PDB file of C-alpha atoms in Angstrom:
ATOM      1  CA  UNK R   1     -43.515 -25.280  92.464  1.00  0.00           C
ATOM      2  CA  UNK R   2     -45.116 -25.753  89.045  1.00  0.00           C
ATOM      3  CA  UNK R   3     -46.959 -22.736  87.626  1.00  0.00           C
ATOM      4  CA  UNK R   4     -49.964 -22.818  85.271  1.00  0.00           C
ATOM      5  CA  UNK R   5     -51.906 -20.098  83.468  1.00  0.00           C
ATOM      6  CA  UNK R   6     -55.683 -20.417  83.603  1.00  0.00           C
ATOM      7  CA  UNK R   7     -58.559 -18.610  81.905  1.00  0.00           C
ATOM      8  CA  UNK R   8     -60.753 -18.091  84.981  1.00  0.00           C
ATOM      9  CA  UNK R   9     -60.833 -15.354  87.608  1.00  0.00           C
ATOM     10  CA  UNK R  10     -60.474 -16.823  91.102  1.00  0.00           C
ATOM     11  CA  UNK R  11     -60.522 -15.802  94.760  1.00  0.00           C
ATOM     12  CA  UNK R  12     -58.919 -17.271  97.855  1.00  0.00           C
ATOM     13  CA  UNK R  13     -60.950 -20.189  99.204  1.00  0.00           C
ATOM     14  CA  UNK R  14     -62.529 -21.006  95.858  1.00  0.00           C
ATOM     15  CA  UNK R  15     -62.588 -24.539  94.446  1.00  0.00           C
ATOM     16  CA  UNK R  16     -61.503 -24.800  90.822  1.00  0.00           C
ATOM     17  CA  UNK R  17     -61.555 -27.649  88.315  1.00  0.00           C
ATOM     18  CA  UNK R  18     -58.656 -27.913  85.880  1.00  0.00           C
ATOM     19  CA  UNK R  19     -59.008 -29.987  82.718  1.00  0.00           C
ATOM     20  CA  UNK R  20     -57.278 -30.769  79.415  1.00  0.00           C
ATOM     21  CA  UNK R  21     -53.545 -30.233  78.969  1.00  0.00           C
ATOM     22  CA  UNK R  22     -53.141 -28.547  82.358  1.00  0.00           C
ATOM     23  CA  UNK R  23     -54.621 -31.475  84.266  1.00  0.00           C
ATOM     24  CA  UNK R  24     -52.734 -33.951  82.079  1.00  0.00           C
ATOM     25  CA  UNK R  25     -49.437 -32.213  82.795  1.00  0.00           C
ATOM     26  CA  UNK R  26     -50.143 -32.130  86.525  1.00  0.00           C
ATOM     27  CA  UNK R  27     -51.208 -35.748  86.869  1.00  0.00           C
ATOM     28  CA  UNK R  28     -49.291 -37.595  84.156  1.00  0.00           C
ATOM     29  CA  UNK R  29     -46.142 -35.550  83.566  1.00  0.00           C
ATOM     30  CA  UNK R  30     -45.536 -34.136  87.046  1.00  0.00           C
ATOM     31  CA  UNK R  31     -47.246 -37.094  88.767  1.00  0.00           C
ATOM     32  CA  UNK R  32     -48.848 -34.854  91.375  1.00  0.00           C
ATOM     33  CA  UNK R  33     -50.796 -36.336  94.245  1.00  0.00           C
ATOM     34  CA  UNK R  34     -53.654 -35.006  96.379  1.00  0.00           C
ATOM     35  CA  UNK R  35     -52.161 -32.494  98.793  1.00  0.00           C
ATOM     36  CA  UNK R  36     -49.508 -31.203  96.387  1.00  0.00           C
ATOM     37  CA  UNK R  37     -49.384 -27.476  95.710  1.00  0.00           C
ATOM     38  CA  UNK R  38     -49.186 -25.524  92.458  1.00  0.00           C
ATOM     39  CA  UNK R  39     -49.142 -21.891  91.432  1.00  0.00           C
ATOM     40  CA  UNK R  40     -51.787 -20.540  89.066  1.00  0.00           C
ATOM     41  CA  UNK R  41     -52.020 -17.230  87.236  1.00  0.00           C
ATOM     42  CA  UNK R  42     -55.316 -15.655  86.170  1.00  0.00           C
ATOM     43  CA  UNK R  43     -56.087 -13.515  83.075  1.00  0.00           C
ATOM     44  CA  UNK R  44     -55.630 -10.473  85.344  1.00  0.00           C
ATOM     45  CA  UNK R  45     -52.007 -11.636  85.815  1.00  0.00           C
ATOM     46  CA  UNK R  46     -52.598 -12.383  89.489  1.00  0.00           C
ATOM     47  CA  UNK R  47     -50.788 -15.354  91.006  1.00  0.00           C
ATOM     48  CA  UNK R  48     -52.142 -17.758  93.635  1.00  0.00           C
ATOM     49  CA  UNK R  49     -51.067 -20.895  95.475  1.00  0.00           C
ATOM     50  CA  UNK R  50     -53.524 -23.779  95.109  1.00  0.00           C
ATOM     51  CA  UNK R  51     -53.650 -27.277  96.577  1.00  0.00           C
ATOM     52  CA  UNK R  52     -54.710 -30.391  94.703  1.00  0.00           C
ATOM     53  CA  UNK R  53     -57.885 -31.771  96.299  1.00  0.00           C
ATOM     54  CA  UNK R  54     -59.003 -34.463  93.846  1.00  0.00           C
ATOM     55  CA  UNK R  55     -57.521 -36.068  90.738  1.00  0.00           C
ATOM     56  CA  UNK R  56     -58.739 -38.187  87.835  1.00  0.00           C
ATOM     57  CA  UNK R  57     -55.902 -38.769  85.384  1.00  0.00           C
ATOM     58  CA  UNK R  58     -58.069 -40.868  83.058  1.00  0.00           C
ATOM     59  CA  UNK R  59     -60.567 -38.051  82.560  1.00  0.00           C
ATOM     60  CA  UNK R  60     -57.859 -35.362  82.678  1.00  0.00           C
ATOM     61  CA  UNK R  61     -59.530 -33.594  85.577  1.00  0.00           C
ATOM     62  CA  UNK R  62     -58.032 -32.078  88.703  1.00  0.00           C
ATOM     63  CA  UNK R  63     -59.781 -30.133  91.457  1.00  0.00           C
ATOM     64  CA  UNK R  64     -57.774 -27.566  93.405  1.00  0.00           C
ATOM     65  CA  UNK R  65     -58.621 -25.096  96.145  1.00  0.00           C
ATOM     66  CA  UNK R  66     -57.158 -21.592  96.081  1.00  0.00           C
ATOM     67  CA  UNK R  67     -55.173 -21.159  99.287  1.00  0.00           C
ATOM     68  CA  UNK R  68     -53.475 -17.764  99.114  1.00  0.00           C
ATOM     69  CA  UNK R  69     -52.400 -14.929  96.840  1.00  0.00           C
ATOM     70  CA  UNK R  70     -48.806 -14.307  95.767  1.00  0.00           C
ATOM     71  CA  UNK R  71     -47.622 -10.711  95.777  1.00  0.00           C
ATOM     72  CA  UNK R  72     -44.277 -11.080  93.969  1.00  0.00           C
ATOM     73  CA  UNK R  73     -43.550  -8.919  90.898  1.00  0.00           C
ATOM     74  CA  UNK R  74     -41.274 -10.621  88.367  1.00  0.00           C
ATOM     75  CA  UNK R  75     -42.018  -8.588  85.228  1.00  0.00           C
ATOM     76  CA  UNK R  76     -39.495  -6.199  83.674  1.00  0.00           C
ATOM     77  CA  UNK R  77     -40.143  -2.573  84.696  1.00  0.00           C
ATOM     78  CA  UNK R  78     -40.082  -1.618  80.994  1.00  0.00           C
ATOM     79  CA  UNK R  79     -42.669  -3.272  78.744  1.00  0.00           C
ATOM     80  CA  UNK R  80     -40.443  -4.574  75.964  1.00  0.00           C
ATOM     81  CA  UNK R  81     -41.486  -5.590  72.455  1.00  0.00           C
ATOM     82  CA  UNK R  82     -38.982  -7.609  70.419  1.00  0.00           C
ATOM     83  CA  UNK R  83     -39.333  -7.317  66.620  1.00  0.00           C
ATOM     84  CA  UNK R  84     -37.442  -9.812  64.468  1.00  0.00           C
ATOM     85  CA  UNK R  85     -37.076 -10.349  60.772  1.00  0.00           C
ATOM     86  CA  UNK R  86     -37.600 -14.028  59.995  1.00  0.00           C
ATOM     87  CA  UNK R  87     -34.547 -16.223  60.463  1.00  0.00           C
ATOM     88  CA  UNK R  88     -33.850 -19.746  59.289  1.00  0.00           C
ATOM     89  CA  UNK R  89     -34.556 -23.012  61.096  1.00  0.00           C
ATOM     90  CA  UNK R  90     -35.747 -23.021  64.694  1.00  0.00           C
ATOM     91  CA  UNK R  91     -34.339 -19.610  65.580  1.00  0.00           C
ATOM     92  CA  UNK R  92     -37.808 -18.116  66.066  1.00  0.00           C
ATOM     93  CA  UNK R  93     -38.536 -20.853  68.632  1.00  0.00           C
ATOM     94  CA  UNK R  94     -35.294 -20.038  70.426  1.00  0.00           C
ATOM     95  CA  UNK R  95     -35.965 -16.296  70.472  1.00  0.00           C
ATOM     96  CA  UNK R  96     -39.459 -16.760  71.902  1.00  0.00           C
ATOM     97  CA  UNK R  97     -38.459 -19.327  74.517  1.00  0.00           C
ATOM     98  CA  UNK R  98     -35.358 -17.577  75.825  1.00  0.00           C
ATOM     99  CA  UNK R  99     -36.773 -14.093  75.308  1.00  0.00           C
ATOM    100  CA  UNK R 100     -39.816 -14.998  77.384  1.00  0.00           C
ATOM    101  CA  UNK R 101     -37.595 -16.299  80.157  1.00  0.00           C
ATOM    102  CA  UNK R 102     -35.722 -12.983  80.084  1.00  0.00           C
ATOM    103  CA  UNK R 103     -38.890 -10.885  80.376  1.00  0.00           C
ATOM    104  CA  UNK R 104     -40.055  -9.836  76.892  1.00  0.00           C
ATOM    105  CA  UNK R 105     -43.629  -8.551  76.867  1.00  0.00           C
ATOM    106  CA  UNK R 106     -44.419  -9.106  73.177  1.00  0.00           C
ATOM    107  CA  UNK R 107     -42.833 -10.542  70.035  1.00  0.00           C
ATOM    108  CA  UNK R 108     -43.454  -9.466  66.462  1.00  0.00           C
ATOM    109  CA  UNK R 109     -42.063 -11.480  63.546  1.00  0.00           C
ATOM    110  CA  UNK R 110     -42.087 -10.207  59.992  1.00  0.00           C
ATOM    111  CA  UNK R 111     -40.713 -10.614  56.523  1.00  0.00           C
ATOM    112  CA  UNK R 112     -37.798  -8.351  55.690  1.00  0.00           C
ATOM    113  CA  UNK R 113     -35.827  -7.612  52.563  1.00  0.00           C
ATOM    114  CA  UNK R 114     -32.843  -9.734  53.588  1.00  0.00           C
ATOM    115  CA  UNK R 115     -34.828 -12.608  55.121  1.00  0.00           C
ATOM    116  CA  UNK R 116     -33.981 -15.994  53.661  1.00  0.00           C
ATOM    117  CA  UNK R 117     -36.848 -17.732  55.474  1.00  0.00           C
ATOM    118  CA  UNK R 118     -40.445 -17.044  54.447  1.00  0.00           C
ATOM    119  CA  UNK R 119     -43.709 -18.087  56.039  1.00  0.00           C
ATOM    120  CA  UNK R 120     -46.368 -19.464  53.731  1.00  0.00           C
ATOM    121  CA  UNK R 121     -49.518 -17.382  54.224  1.00  0.00           C
ATOM    122  CA  UNK R 122     -51.556 -20.545  54.803  1.00  0.00           C
ATOM    123  CA  UNK R 123     -49.270 -21.643  57.635  1.00  0.00           C
ATOM    124  CA  UNK R 124     -48.885 -18.343  59.491  1.00  0.00           C
ATOM    125  CA  UNK R 125     -51.710 -19.004  61.950  1.00  0.00           C
ATOM    126  CA  UNK R 126     -50.356 -22.453  62.777  1.00  0.00           C
ATOM    127  CA  UNK R 127     -46.828 -21.130  63.264  1.00  0.00           C
ATOM    128  CA  UNK R 128     -48.024 -18.301  65.500  1.00  0.00           C
ATOM    129  CA  UNK R 129     -50.086 -20.736  67.597  1.00  0.00           C
ATOM    130  CA  UNK R 130     -47.033 -22.952  68.044  1.00  0.00           C
ATOM    131  CA  UNK R 131     -44.890 -19.999  69.114  1.00  0.00           C
ATOM    132  CA  UNK R 132     -47.639 -18.868  71.495  1.00  0.00           C
ATOM    133  CA  UNK R 133     -47.535 -22.283  73.163  1.00  0.00           C
ATOM    134  CA  UNK R 134     -43.759 -22.037  73.485  1.00  0.00           C
ATOM    135  CA  UNK R 135     -44.181 -18.615  75.098  1.00  0.00           C
ATOM    136  CA  UNK R 136     -46.701 -19.939  77.622  1.00  0.00           C
ATOM    137  CA  UNK R 137     -44.520 -22.883  78.592  1.00  0.00           C
ATOM    138  CA  UNK R 138     -41.509 -20.591  78.990  1.00  0.00           C
ATOM    139  CA  UNK R 139     -43.552 -18.124  81.070  1.00  0.00           C
ATOM    140  CA  UNK R 140     -44.645 -20.959  83.345  1.00  0.00           C
ATOM    141  CA  UNK R 141     -41.060 -22.161  83.699  1.00  0.00           C
ATOM    142  CA  UNK R 142     -39.834 -18.635  84.514  1.00  0.00           C
ATOM    143  CA  UNK R 143     -42.717 -18.099  86.987  1.00  0.00           C
ATOM    144  CA  UNK R 144     -43.933 -15.024  85.164  1.00  0.00           C
ATOM    145  CA  UNK R 145     -47.416 -13.543  85.441  1.00  0.00           C
ATOM    146  CA  UNK R 146     -47.554 -12.390  81.805  1.00  0.00           C
ATOM    147  CA  UNK R 147     -47.478 -14.575  78.703  1.00  0.00           C
ATOM    148  CA  UNK R 148     -45.978 -12.616  75.791  1.00  0.00           C
ATOM    149  CA  UNK R 149     -48.224 -12.198  72.766  1.00  0.00           C
ATOM    150  CA  UNK R 150     -46.816 -13.390  69.423  1.00  0.00           C
ATOM    151  CA  UNK R 151     -47.758 -11.261  66.403  1.00  0.00           C
ATOM    152  CA  UNK R 152     -47.034 -11.130  62.669  1.00  0.00           C
ATOM    153  CA  UNK R 153     -46.444  -8.257  60.258  1.00  0.00           C
ATOM    154  CA  UNK R 154     -46.081  -8.541  56.504  1.00  0.00           C
ATOM    155  CA  UNK R 155     -42.946  -6.393  56.348  1.00  0.00           C
ATOM    156  CA  UNK R 156     -40.313  -4.825  58.538  1.00  0.00           C
ATOM    157  CA  UNK R 157     -41.313  -1.356  57.392  1.00  0.00           C
ATOM    158  CA  UNK R 158     -44.811  -1.964  58.815  1.00  0.00           C
ATOM    159  CA  UNK R 159     -43.195  -1.729  62.245  1.00  0.00           C
ATOM    160  CA  UNK R 160     -42.848   2.012  61.632  1.00  0.00           C
ATOM    161  CA  UNK R 161     -46.508   2.281  62.645  1.00  0.00           C
ATOM    162  CA  UNK R 162     -45.859   0.824  66.111  1.00  0.00           C
ATOM    163  CA  UNK R 163     -45.857   3.236  69.047  1.00  0.00           C
ATOM    164  CA  UNK R 164     -43.674   3.095  72.166  1.00  0.00           C
ATOM    165  CA  UNK R 165     -41.927   5.464  74.548  1.00  0.00           C
ATOM    166  CA  UNK R 166     -38.526   4.206  73.369  1.00  0.00           C
ATOM    167  CA  UNK R 167     -38.001   2.993  69.793  1.00  0.00           C
ATOM    168  CA  UNK R 168     -34.700   1.398  68.805  1.00  0.00           C
ATOM    169  CA  UNK R 169     -33.134  -0.526  65.935  1.00  0.00           C
ATOM    170  CA  UNK R 170     -30.287  -2.882  66.789  1.00  0.00           C
ATOM    171  CA  UNK R 171     -28.013  -1.997  63.895  1.00  0.00           C
ATOM    172  CA  UNK R 172     -24.667  -3.699  63.436  1.00  0.00           C
ATOM    173  CA  UNK R 173     -23.368  -0.898  61.204  1.00  0.00           C
ATOM    174  CA  UNK R 174     -23.694   1.460  64.181  1.00  0.00           C
ATOM    175  CA  UNK R 175     -21.641  -0.949  66.257  1.00  0.00           C
ATOM    176  CA  UNK R 176     -19.011  -1.196  63.534  1.00  0.00           C
ATOM    177  CA  UNK R 177     -18.792   2.587  63.444  1.00  0.00           C
ATOM    178  CA  UNK R 178     -18.091   2.640  67.182  1.00  0.00           C
ATOM    179  CA  UNK R 179     -21.491   3.906  68.371  1.00  0.00           C
ATOM    180  CA  UNK R 180     -22.065   2.623  71.892  1.00  0.00           C
ATOM    181  CA  UNK R 181     -24.009   5.241  73.784  1.00  0.00           C
ATOM    182  CA  UNK R 182     -27.581   5.123  72.436  1.00  0.00           C
ATOM    183  CA  UNK R 183     -28.658   1.927  74.205  1.00  0.00           C
ATOM    184  CA  UNK R 184     -27.153   3.005  77.516  1.00  0.00           C
ATOM    185  CA  UNK R 185     -28.690   6.455  77.258  1.00  0.00           C
ATOM    186  CA  UNK R 186     -32.117   5.076  76.355  1.00  0.00           C
ATOM    187  CA  UNK R 187     -32.175   2.563  79.204  1.00  0.00           C
ATOM    188  CA  UNK R 188     -30.832   4.922  81.838  1.00  0.00           C
ATOM    189  CA  UNK R 189     -33.454   7.527  80.988  1.00  0.00           C
ATOM    190  CA  UNK R 190     -36.324   5.014  80.893  1.00  0.00           C
ATOM    191  CA  UNK R 191     -38.906   5.116  83.672  1.00  0.00           C
ATOM    192  CA  UNK R 192     -40.804   2.148  85.165  1.00  0.00           C
ATOM    193  CA  UNK R 193     -44.030   1.581  83.268  1.00  0.00           C
ATOM    194  CA  UNK R 194     -42.728   2.922  79.978  1.00  0.00           C
ATOM    195  CA  UNK R 195     -42.660   0.849  76.799  1.00  0.00           C
ATOM    196  CA  UNK R 196     -39.748  -0.034  74.543  1.00  0.00           C
ATOM    197  CA  UNK R 197     -39.703  -1.591  71.090  1.00  0.00           C
ATOM    198  CA  UNK R 198     -36.526  -2.799  69.409  1.00  0.00           C
ATOM    199  CA  UNK R 199     -36.115  -4.094  65.852  1.00  0.00           C
ATOM    200  CA  UNK R 200     -33.662  -6.867  64.978  1.00  0.00           C
ATOM    201  CA  UNK R 201     -32.782  -8.048  61.504  1.00  0.00           C
ATOM    202  CA  UNK R 202     -32.493 -11.633  60.222  1.00  0.00           C
ATOM    203  CA  UNK R 203     -29.155 -13.269  59.365  1.00  0.00           C
ATOM    204  CA  UNK R 204     -28.616 -10.883  56.445  1.00  0.00           C
ATOM    205  CA  UNK R 205     -29.248  -7.778  58.510  1.00  0.00           C
ATOM    206  CA  UNK R 206     -31.572  -4.850  57.852  1.00  0.00           C
ATOM    207  CA  UNK R 207     -31.730  -3.236  54.421  1.00  0.00           C
ATOM    208  CA  UNK R 208     -30.885   0.491  54.053  1.00  0.00           C
ATOM    209  CA  UNK R 209     -34.424   1.327  52.865  1.00  0.00           C
ATOM    210  CA  UNK R 210     -35.863  -0.406  55.944  1.00  0.00           C
ATOM    211  CA  UNK R 211     -33.509   1.580  58.161  1.00  0.00           C
ATOM    212  CA  UNK R 212     -34.617   4.802  56.477  1.00  0.00           C
ATOM    213  CA  UNK R 213     -38.308   4.004  57.027  1.00  0.00           C
ATOM    214  CA  UNK R 214     -37.750   3.187  60.687  1.00  0.00           C
ATOM    215  CA  UNK R 215     -35.656   6.288  61.303  1.00  0.00           C
ATOM    216  CA  UNK R 216     -38.335   8.429  59.679  1.00  0.00           C
ATOM    217  CA  UNK R 217     -40.784   6.985  62.224  1.00  0.00           C
ATOM    218  CA  UNK R 218     -38.572   7.974  65.145  1.00  0.00           C
ATOM    219  CA  UNK R 219     -36.565   4.799  65.675  1.00  0.00           C
ATOM    220  CA  UNK R 220     -33.005   5.371  66.913  1.00  0.00           C
ATOM    221  CA  UNK R 221     -30.061   3.282  65.762  1.00  0.00           C
ATOM    222  CA  UNK R 222     -28.286   1.474  68.590  1.00  0.00           C
ATOM    223  CA  UNK R 223     -25.188  -0.682  68.574  1.00  0.00           C
ATOM    224  CA  UNK R 224     -25.025  -3.712  70.849  1.00  0.00           C
ATOM    225  CA  UNK R 225     -21.315  -3.631  71.575  1.00  0.00           C
ATOM    226  CA  UNK R 226     -18.234  -4.261  69.422  1.00  0.00           C
ATOM    227  CA  UNK R 227     -18.996  -7.887  68.588  1.00  0.00           C
ATOM    228  CA  UNK R 228     -21.292  -9.050  65.796  1.00  0.00           C
ATOM    229  CA  UNK R 229     -24.154 -11.037  67.323  1.00  0.00           C
ATOM    230  CA  UNK R 230     -26.204 -13.771  65.703  1.00  0.00           C
ATOM    231  CA  UNK R 231     -29.817 -13.000  64.859  1.00  0.00           C
ATOM    232  CA  UNK R 232     -31.095 -15.122  67.747  1.00  0.00           C
ATOM    233  CA  UNK R 233     -28.536 -13.775  70.240  1.00  0.00           C
ATOM    234  CA  UNK R 234     -29.088 -10.043  69.804  1.00  0.00           C
ATOM    235  CA  UNK R 235     -32.614  -9.912  71.343  1.00  0.00           C
ATOM    236  CA  UNK R 236     -31.343 -11.815  74.378  1.00  0.00           C
ATOM    237  CA  UNK R 237     -28.497  -9.312  74.768  1.00  0.00           C
ATOM    238  CA  UNK R 238     -30.997  -6.457  74.810  1.00  0.00           C
ATOM    239  CA  UNK R 239     -33.292  -8.093  77.363  1.00  0.00           C
ATOM    240  CA  UNK R 240     -30.346  -8.900  79.611  1.00  0.00           C
ATOM    241  CA  UNK R 241     -29.155  -5.292  79.397  1.00  0.00           C
ATOM    242  CA  UNK R 242     -32.642  -4.026  80.281  1.00  0.00           C
ATOM    243  CA  UNK R 243     -32.763  -6.314  83.307  1.00  0.00           C
ATOM    244  CA  UNK R 244     -29.345  -5.175  84.486  1.00  0.00           C
ATOM    245  CA  UNK R 245     -30.070  -1.455  84.153  1.00  0.00           C
ATOM    246  CA  UNK R 246     -33.643  -1.474  85.473  1.00  0.00           C
ATOM    247  CA  UNK R 247     -33.504  -4.289  88.046  1.00  0.00           C
ATOM    248  CA  UNK R 248     -30.044  -5.355  89.190  1.00  0.00           C
ATOM    249  CA  UNK R 249     -28.237  -2.002  89.166  1.00  0.00           C
ATOM    250  CA  UNK R 250     -30.970  -0.477  91.368  1.00  0.00           C
ATOM    251  CA  UNK R 251     -30.612  -3.038  94.177  1.00  0.00           C
TER     252      UNK R 251
END
């Protein structure tokens, strides 16, 4: 069943008119007919089942009635922020799309000392808006109730000001040195409802001065296993590990 995020608060039994891209996707892309059902999610992150009552594809308008509430919880127990130094090409798109599907709560992208890619200041807003759209589409596909927020920081060291219950840096030098316990220890001690932030470098890694600044702010260095991961793979490894420890291993 297709899921859409809306900007209105709704109640069961209410009639609601959908317009713009949402209605266009329903009627033109998905070719929905009167009587078909969809799932909608409100700004309060509440999910409902709705039925299509009337459709006007030409005017991009669809009227639905809210039938029932959905009580499922699909969000990671730990609110996870993924911080990435800018990488080349479409890697930021990949990280946001796949990371959203795996449960990330927020993404922060930033310049770093070893970043090859740079965002022109005039284009930052446009790039963030594009990534935000990717996040929403991925959240709809994954049937989530939360759309991750995409943010920008001018430098990796600015992340030192971020607060969280668990603060980590995915550092390949730790992995090379054989460190393998910090991530496991952090995840096993985490409690539902806590927050976690993890910093990932671009293709060139994280500079020593950046590591020093993050450590001074309480970030712990964590290896992600004995293999060297690509910049766009490492965040997905972390999110998968969080899901395993906090969701699958508790079943």
